[in-house]
PDB file of C-alpha atoms in Angstrom:
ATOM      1  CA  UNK E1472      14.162   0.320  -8.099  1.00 93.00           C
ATOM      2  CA  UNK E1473      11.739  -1.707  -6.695  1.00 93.00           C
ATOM      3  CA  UNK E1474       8.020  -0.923  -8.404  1.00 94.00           C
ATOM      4  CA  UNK E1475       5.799  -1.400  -5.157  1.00 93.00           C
ATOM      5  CA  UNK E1476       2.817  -0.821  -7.205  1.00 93.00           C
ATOM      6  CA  UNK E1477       3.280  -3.647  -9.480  1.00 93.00           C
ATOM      7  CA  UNK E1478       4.158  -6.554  -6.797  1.00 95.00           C
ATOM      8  CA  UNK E1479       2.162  -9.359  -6.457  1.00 93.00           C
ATOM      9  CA  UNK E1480       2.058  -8.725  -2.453  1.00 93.00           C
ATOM     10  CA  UNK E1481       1.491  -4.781  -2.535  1.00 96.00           C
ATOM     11  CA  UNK E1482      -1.749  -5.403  -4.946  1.00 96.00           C
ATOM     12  CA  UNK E1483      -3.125  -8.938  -3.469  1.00 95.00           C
ATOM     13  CA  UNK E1484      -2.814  -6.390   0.655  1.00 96.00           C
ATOM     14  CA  UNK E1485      -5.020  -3.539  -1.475  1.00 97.00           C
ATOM     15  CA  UNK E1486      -7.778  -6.180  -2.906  1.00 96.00           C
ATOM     16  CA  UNK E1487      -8.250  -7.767   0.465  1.00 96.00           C
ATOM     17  CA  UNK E1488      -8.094  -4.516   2.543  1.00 97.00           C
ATOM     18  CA  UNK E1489     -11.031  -3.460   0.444  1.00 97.00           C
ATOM     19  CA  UNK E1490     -12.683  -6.530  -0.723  1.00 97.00           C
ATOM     20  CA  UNK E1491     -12.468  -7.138   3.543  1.00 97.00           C
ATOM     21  CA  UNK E1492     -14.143  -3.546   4.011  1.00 97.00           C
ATOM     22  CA  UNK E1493     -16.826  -3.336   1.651  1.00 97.00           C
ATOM     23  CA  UNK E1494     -17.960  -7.456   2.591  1.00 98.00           C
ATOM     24  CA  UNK E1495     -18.053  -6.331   6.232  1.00 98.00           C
ATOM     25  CA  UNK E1496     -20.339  -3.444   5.715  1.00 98.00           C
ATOM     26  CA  UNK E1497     -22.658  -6.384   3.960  1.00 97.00           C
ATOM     27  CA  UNK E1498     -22.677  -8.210   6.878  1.00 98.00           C
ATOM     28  CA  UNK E1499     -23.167  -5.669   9.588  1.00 97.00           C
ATOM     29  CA  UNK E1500     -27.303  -6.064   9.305  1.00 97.00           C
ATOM     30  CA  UNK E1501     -26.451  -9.463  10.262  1.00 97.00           C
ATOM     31  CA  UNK E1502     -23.424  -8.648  13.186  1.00 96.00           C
ATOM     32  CA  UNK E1503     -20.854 -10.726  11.358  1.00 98.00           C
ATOM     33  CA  UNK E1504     -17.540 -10.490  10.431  1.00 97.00           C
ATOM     34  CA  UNK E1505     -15.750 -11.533   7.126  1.00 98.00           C
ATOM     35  CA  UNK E1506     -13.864 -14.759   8.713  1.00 97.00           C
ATOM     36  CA  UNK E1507     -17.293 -15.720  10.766  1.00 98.00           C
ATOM     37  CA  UNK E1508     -18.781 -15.730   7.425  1.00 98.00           C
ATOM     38  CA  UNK E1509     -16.062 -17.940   6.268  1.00 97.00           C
ATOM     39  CA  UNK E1510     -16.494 -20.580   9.420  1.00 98.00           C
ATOM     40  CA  UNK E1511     -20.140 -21.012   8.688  1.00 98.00           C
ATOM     41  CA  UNK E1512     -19.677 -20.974   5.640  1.00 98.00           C
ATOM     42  CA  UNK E1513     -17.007 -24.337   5.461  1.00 97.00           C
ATOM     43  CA  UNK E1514     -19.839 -25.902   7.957  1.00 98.00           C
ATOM     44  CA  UNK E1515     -22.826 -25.354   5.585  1.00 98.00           C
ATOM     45  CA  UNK E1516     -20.930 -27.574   3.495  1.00 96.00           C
ATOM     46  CA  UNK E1517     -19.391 -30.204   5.890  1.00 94.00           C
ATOM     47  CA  UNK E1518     -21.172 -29.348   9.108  1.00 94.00           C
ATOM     48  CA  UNK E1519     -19.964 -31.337  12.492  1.00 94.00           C
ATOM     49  CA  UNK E1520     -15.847 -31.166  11.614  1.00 94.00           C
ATOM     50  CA  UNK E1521     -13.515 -31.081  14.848  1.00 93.00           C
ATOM     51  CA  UNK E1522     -12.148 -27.584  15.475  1.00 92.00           C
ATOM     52  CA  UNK E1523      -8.743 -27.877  14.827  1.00 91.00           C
ATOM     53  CA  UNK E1524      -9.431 -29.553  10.951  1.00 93.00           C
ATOM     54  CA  UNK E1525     -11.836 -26.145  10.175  1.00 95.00           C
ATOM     55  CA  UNK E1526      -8.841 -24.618  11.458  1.00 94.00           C
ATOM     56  CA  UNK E1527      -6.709 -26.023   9.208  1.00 93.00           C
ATOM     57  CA  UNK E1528      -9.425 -25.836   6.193  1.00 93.00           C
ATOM     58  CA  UNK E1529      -9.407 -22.165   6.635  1.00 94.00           C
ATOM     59  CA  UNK E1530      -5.776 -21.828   6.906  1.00 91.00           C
ATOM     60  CA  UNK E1531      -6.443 -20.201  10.210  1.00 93.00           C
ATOM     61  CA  UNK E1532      -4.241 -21.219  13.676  1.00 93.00           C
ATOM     62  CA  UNK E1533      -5.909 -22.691  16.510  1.00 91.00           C
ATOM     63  CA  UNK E1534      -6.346 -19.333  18.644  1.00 94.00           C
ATOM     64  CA  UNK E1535      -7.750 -17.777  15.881  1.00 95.00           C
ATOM     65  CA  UNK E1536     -10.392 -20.288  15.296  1.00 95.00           C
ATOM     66  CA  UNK E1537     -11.237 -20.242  18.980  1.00 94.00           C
ATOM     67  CA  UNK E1538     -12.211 -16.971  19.026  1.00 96.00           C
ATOM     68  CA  UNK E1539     -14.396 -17.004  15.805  1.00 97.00           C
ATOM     69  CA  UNK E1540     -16.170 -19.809  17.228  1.00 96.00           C
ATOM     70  CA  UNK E1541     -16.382 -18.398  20.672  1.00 97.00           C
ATOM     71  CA  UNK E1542     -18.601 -15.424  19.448  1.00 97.00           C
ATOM     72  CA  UNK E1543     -20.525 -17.785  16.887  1.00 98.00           C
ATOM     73  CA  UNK E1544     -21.303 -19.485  19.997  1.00 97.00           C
ATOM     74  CA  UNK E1545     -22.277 -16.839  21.918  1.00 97.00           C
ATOM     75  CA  UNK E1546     -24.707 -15.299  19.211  1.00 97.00           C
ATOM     76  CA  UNK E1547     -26.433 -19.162  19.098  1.00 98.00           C
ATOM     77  CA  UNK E1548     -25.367 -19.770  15.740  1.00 98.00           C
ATOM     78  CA  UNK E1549     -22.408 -23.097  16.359  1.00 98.00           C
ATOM     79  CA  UNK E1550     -22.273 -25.491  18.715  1.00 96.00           C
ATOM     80  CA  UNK E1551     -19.730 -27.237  20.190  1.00 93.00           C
ATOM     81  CA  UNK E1552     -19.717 -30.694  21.630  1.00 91.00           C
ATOM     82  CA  UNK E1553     -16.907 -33.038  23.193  1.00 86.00           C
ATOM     83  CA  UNK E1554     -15.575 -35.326  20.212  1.00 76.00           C
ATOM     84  CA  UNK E1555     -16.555 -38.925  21.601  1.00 80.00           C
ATOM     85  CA  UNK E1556     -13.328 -40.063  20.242  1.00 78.00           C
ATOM     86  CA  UNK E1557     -10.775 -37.529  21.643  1.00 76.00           C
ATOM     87  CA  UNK E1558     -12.383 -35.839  24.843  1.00 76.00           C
ATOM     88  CA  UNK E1559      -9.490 -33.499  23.938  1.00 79.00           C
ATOM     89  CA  UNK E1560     -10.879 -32.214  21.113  1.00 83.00           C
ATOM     90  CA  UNK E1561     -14.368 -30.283  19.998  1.00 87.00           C
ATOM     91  CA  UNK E1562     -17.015 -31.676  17.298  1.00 92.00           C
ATOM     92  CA  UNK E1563     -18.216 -28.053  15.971  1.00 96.00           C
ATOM     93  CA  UNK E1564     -22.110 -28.096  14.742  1.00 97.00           C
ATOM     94  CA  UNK E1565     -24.179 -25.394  13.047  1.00 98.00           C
ATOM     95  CA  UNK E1566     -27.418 -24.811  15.093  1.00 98.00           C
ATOM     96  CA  UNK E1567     -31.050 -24.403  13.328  1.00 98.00           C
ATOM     97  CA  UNK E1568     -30.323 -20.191  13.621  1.00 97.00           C
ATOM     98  CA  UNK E1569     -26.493 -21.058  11.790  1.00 98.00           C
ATOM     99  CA  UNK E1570     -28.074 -23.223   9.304  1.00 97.00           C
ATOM    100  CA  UNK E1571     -30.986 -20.883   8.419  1.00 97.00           C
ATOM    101  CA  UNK E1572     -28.736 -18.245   7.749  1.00 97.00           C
ATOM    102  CA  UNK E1573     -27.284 -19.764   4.149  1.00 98.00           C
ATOM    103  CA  UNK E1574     -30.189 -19.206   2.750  1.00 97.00           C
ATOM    104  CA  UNK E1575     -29.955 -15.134   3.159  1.00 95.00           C
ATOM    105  CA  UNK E1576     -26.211 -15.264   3.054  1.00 98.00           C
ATOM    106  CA  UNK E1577     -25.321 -17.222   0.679  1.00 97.00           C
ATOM    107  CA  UNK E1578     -27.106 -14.871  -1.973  1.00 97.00           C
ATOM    108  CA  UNK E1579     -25.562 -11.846  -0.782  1.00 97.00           C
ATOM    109  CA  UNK E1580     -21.980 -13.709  -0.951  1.00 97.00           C
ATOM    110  CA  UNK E1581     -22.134 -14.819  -4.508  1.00 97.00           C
ATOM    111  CA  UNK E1582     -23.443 -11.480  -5.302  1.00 97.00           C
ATOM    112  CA  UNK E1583     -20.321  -9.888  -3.779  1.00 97.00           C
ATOM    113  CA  UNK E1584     -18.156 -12.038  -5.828  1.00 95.00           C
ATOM    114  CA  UNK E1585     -19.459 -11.451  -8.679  1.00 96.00           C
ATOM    115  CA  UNK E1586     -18.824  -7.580  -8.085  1.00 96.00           C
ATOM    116  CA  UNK E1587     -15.143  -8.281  -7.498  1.00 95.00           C
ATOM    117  CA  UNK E1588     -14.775 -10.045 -10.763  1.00 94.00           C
ATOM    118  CA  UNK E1589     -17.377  -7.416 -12.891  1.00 96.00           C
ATOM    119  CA  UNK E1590     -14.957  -5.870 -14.647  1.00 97.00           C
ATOM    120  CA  UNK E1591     -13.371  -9.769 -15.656  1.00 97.00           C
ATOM    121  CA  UNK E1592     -14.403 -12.206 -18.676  1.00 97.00           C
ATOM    122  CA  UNK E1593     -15.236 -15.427 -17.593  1.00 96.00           C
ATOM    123  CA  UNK E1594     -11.830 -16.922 -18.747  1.00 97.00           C
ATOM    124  CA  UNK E1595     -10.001 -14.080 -16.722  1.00 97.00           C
ATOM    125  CA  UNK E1596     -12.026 -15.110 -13.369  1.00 96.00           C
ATOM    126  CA  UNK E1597     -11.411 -18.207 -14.372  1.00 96.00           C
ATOM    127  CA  UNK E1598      -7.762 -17.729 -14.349  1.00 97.00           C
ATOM    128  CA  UNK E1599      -7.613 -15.678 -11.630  1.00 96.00           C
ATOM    129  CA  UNK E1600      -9.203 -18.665  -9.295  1.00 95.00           C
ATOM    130  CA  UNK E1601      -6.742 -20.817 -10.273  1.00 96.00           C
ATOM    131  CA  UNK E1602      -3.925 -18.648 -10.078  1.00 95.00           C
ATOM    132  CA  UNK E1603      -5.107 -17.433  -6.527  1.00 94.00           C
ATOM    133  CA  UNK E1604      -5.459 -21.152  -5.504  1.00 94.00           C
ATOM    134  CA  UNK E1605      -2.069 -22.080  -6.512  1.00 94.00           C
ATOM    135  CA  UNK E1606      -0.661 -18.990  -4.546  1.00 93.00           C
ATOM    136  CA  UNK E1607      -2.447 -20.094  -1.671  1.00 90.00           C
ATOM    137  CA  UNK E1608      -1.359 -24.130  -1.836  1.00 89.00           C
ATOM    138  CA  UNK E1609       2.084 -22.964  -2.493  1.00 90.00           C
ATOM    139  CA  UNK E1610       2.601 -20.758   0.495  1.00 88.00           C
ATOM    140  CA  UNK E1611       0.644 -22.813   2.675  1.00 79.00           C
ATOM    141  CA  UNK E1612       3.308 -25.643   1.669  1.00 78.00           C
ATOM    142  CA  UNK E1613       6.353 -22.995   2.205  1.00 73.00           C
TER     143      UNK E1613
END
């Protein structure tokens, strides 16, 4: 029999269902979601990166990142502009109100990692980044 509660996929679904929950309460004062967190987050640190490569950064498809950045747009916090080199394509830039918010987010972020990983030594986090990161490169190359 298979043992459901055991499997790698069953308990990676569970941690994200409620790692997803409990970080989106965290950021309703601040009417954002989990993966508009996660676009501003890869632009505080490379900011003015073409849609399609954040896209591919945060392992997201192309409609997806079109909508995130359609209502980061629309609550002033990215910008978009015509890429100079491919009119096809869109430069995306953090705006003074996107930029301002690391400072207040970026706190309560590492502060909700570090409540995922409480119950973890330093060498199990550690590990567990690692492991997690070779999960992720080896099903994104699958």
């Amino acid at each position: 029999m298979f043992d459901i509660e055991n499997s790698l996929g069953f308990l990676l679904a569970k941690c994200h269902q409620k790692a997803f929950h409990i970080f989106r309460q965290k950021l309703e004062p601040y009417n954002l979601t989990p993966p508009q967190f996660a676009t501003l987050a890869f632009l505080w640190k490379k900011d003015g990166v073409t849609q399609v490569k954040l896209g591919e950064l945060m392992g997201v498809d192309r409609t997806t990142i079109s909508g995130i950045v359609d209502r980061l747009e629309r609550t002033e916090l990215v910008r978009r502009d015509a890429d100079a080199a491919d009119r096809r394509s869109w430069m995306l830039f953090l705006t003074e109100k996107g930029r301002n918010m690391e400072g207040e987010l970026s706190p309560l972020a590492r502060e909700f990692n570090d409540s995922l990983a409480m119950d973890l030594s330093e060498d199990e986090r550690s590990q567990l980044v690692t492991t997690l990161a070779k999960i992720r490169f080896s099903l994104k190359h699958s």
